[in-house]
XYZ file of C-alpha atoms in Angstrom:
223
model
C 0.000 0.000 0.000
C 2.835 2.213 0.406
C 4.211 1.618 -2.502
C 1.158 2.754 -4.278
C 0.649 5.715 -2.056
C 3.783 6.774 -3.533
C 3.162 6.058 -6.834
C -0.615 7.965 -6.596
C 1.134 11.060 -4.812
C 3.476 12.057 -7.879
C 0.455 12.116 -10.257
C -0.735 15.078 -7.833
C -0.442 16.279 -4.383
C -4.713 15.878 -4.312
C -4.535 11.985 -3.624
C -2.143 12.433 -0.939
C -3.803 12.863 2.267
C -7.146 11.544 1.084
C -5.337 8.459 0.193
C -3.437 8.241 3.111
C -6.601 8.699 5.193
C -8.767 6.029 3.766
C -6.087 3.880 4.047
C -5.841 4.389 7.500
C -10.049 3.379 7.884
C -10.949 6.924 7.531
C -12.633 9.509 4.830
C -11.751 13.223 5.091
C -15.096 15.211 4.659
C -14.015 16.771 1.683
C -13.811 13.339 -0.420
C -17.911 13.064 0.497
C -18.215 15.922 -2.065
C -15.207 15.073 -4.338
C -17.212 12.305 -6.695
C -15.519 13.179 -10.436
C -14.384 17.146 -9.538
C -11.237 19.007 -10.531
C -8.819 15.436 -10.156
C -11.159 13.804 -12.109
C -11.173 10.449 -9.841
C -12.449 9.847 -6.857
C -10.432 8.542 -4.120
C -12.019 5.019 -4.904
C -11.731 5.742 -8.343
C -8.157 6.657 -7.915
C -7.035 3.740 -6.096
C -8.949 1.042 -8.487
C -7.303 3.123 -11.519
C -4.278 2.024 -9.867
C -5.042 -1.434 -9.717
C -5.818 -1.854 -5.533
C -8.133 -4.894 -6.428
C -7.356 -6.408 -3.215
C -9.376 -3.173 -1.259
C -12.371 -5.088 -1.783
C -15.180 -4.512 0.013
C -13.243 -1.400 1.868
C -13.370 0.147 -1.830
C -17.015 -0.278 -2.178
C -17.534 1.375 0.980
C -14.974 4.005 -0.098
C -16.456 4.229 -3.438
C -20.147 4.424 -2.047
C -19.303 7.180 0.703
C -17.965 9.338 -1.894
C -20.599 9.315 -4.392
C -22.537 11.209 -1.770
C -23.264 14.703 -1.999
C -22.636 17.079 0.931
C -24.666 20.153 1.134
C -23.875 23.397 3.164
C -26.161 26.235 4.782
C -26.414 29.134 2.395
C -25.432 32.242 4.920
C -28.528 32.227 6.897
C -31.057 31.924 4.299
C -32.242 28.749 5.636
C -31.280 26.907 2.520
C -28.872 23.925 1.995
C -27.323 23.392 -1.240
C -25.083 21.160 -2.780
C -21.065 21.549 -2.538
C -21.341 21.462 -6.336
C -23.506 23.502 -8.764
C -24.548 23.128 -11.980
C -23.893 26.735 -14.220
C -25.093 27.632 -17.751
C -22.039 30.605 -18.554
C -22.381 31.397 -22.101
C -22.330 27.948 -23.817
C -25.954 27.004 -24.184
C -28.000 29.014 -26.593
C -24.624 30.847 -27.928
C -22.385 27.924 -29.470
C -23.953 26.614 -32.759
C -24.108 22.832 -31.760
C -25.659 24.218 -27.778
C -29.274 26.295 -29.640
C -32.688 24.853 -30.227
C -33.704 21.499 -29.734
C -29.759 20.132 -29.542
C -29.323 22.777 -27.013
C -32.381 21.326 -24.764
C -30.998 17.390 -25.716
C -27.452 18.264 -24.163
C -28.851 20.537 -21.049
C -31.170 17.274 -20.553
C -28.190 15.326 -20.216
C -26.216 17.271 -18.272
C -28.853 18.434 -16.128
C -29.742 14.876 -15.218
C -26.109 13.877 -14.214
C -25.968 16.621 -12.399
C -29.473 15.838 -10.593
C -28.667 13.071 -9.989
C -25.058 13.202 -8.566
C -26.879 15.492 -5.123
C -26.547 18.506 -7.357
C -29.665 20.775 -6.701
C -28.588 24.524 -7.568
C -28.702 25.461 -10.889
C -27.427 28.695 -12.556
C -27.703 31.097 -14.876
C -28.085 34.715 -15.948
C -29.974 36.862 -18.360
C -27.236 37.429 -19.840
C -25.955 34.094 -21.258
C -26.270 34.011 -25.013
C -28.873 36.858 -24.992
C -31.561 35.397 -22.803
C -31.401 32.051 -25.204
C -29.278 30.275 -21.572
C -32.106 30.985 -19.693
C -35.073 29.240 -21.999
C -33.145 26.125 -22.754
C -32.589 25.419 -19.343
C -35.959 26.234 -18.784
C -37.537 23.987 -21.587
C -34.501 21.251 -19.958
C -36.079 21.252 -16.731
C -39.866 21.244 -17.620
C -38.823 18.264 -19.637
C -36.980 16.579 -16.848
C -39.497 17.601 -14.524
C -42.217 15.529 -16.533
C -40.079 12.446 -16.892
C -39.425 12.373 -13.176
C -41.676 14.576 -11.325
C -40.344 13.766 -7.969
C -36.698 14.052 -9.141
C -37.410 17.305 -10.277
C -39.814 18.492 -7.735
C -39.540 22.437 -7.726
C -39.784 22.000 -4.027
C -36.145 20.603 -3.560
C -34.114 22.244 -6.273
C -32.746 25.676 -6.552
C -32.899 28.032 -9.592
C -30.407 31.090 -10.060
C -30.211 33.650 -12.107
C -28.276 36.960 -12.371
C -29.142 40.544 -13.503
C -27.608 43.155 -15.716
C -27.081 42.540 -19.371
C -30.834 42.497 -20.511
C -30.776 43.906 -24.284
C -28.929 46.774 -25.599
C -31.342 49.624 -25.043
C -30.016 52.373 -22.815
C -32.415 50.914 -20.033
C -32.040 47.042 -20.614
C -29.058 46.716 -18.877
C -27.570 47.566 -15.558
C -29.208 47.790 -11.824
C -31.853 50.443 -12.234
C -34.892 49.826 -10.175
C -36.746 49.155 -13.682
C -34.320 46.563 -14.925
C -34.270 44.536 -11.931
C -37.778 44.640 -11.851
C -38.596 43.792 -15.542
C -35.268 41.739 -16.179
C -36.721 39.209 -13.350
C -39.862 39.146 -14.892
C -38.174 38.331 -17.962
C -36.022 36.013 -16.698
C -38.575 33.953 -14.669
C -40.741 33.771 -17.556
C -37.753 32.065 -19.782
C -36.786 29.844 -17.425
C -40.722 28.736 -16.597
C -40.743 29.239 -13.273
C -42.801 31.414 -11.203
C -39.848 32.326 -9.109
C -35.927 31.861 -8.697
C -34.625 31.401 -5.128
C -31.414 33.830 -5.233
C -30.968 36.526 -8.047
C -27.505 38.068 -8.285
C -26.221 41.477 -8.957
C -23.923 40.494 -11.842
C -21.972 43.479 -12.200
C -21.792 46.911 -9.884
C -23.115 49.372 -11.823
C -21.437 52.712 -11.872
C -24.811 54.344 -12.887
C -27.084 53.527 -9.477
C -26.356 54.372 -6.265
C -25.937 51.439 -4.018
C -29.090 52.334 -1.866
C -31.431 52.238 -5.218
C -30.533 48.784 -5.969
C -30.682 47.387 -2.253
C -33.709 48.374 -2.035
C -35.177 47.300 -5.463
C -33.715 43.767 -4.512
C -35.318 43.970 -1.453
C -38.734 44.742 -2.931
C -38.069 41.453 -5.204
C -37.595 39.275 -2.233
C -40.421 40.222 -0.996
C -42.934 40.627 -3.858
């Protein structure tokens, strides 16, 4: 096992001390979350990759503990979400083979891994690709939603979005009381949803004075 601990650490200083740990009987809390991330492997992953067949049923148990998601407390919202998120960016409904119907196909796919993996935050902004982010997602999830209802359940999932590149009109974009109102309208109505559950400022605007968008966001959290 040594040997192999070795072997694992010059591929990256990540395996390391999870490696070392669940060799020892033990799983740091940060491989709960770790499932495929930035390493690409899981610790269980890792060590079968590396041919540890004789783990066993210690790697199953390694294998199964990671696979689960671990969620924190959002500030004091009240809400827990996932370690991970799922984000749009500027890929679906901008890049020629990510529009239309191929665009909804792909976000289904990825949307379900993701779903199904403990992810249940999902993000976007108005925007991404000119509001065209927003309705594939949207059109994804109603999808999703009537394939597996309870998967998909409003109830338990998260929606984002963010707010300040609406259009190009003079008044479509920034963090006037008027965009934030109408660009959540807009948004909520692409993404079919009656509401989303955070909304972000996505850029400080210059133009507003801090105390005109606070409280325009706080009229939207409470309307």
């Amino acid at each position: 096992m040594d040997r192999v601990l070795s072997r694992i650490s010059r591929f990256g200083k990540i395996f390391s001390k999870p490696m070392r740990t669940w060799a020892a009987g033990r799983l740091p809390r940060v491989s709960r979350g770790m499932g495929a991330t930035s390493a690409g492997l899981s610790v269980a992953a890792a060590v079968a990759a590396f041919g540890v067949q004789s783990a066993g049923k210690n790697l199953a148990v390694a294998e199964e503990k990671t696979n689960k998601m671990a969620y924190r407390m959002l500030g004091n919202s009240g809400l827990q979400v996932s370690v991970l998120a799922y984000g749009f960016w500027a890929t679906f409904g901008d890049k020629n083979d990510l529009k239309g119907d191929s665009g909804v196909d792909m976000a289904k796919k990825c949307l379900r891994a993701a779903r199904k993996g403990g992810v249940n935050l999902f993000d976007n902004a108005e925007g991404y690709g000119s509001g065209r982010a927003e309705r594939i997602m949207g059109e994804a999830i109603r999808q999703l939603r009537e394939e597996d209802p309870a998967l998909w359940r409003r109830s338990d999932i998260l929606i984002t979005t963010k707010i300040f590149w609406g259009g190009r009109g003079v008044n479509e974009l920034g963090l006037s009381r008027k965009h934030i109102v109408e660009g959540l309208d807009a948004a909520c109505k692409r993404l079919q949803t009656e509401y989303v559950d955070l909304v972000f400022c996505h850029r400080p605007d210059p133009l507003t004075p801090t105390e005109t968008v606070v409280r325009a966001m706080t009229d939207a959290v409470r309307s």
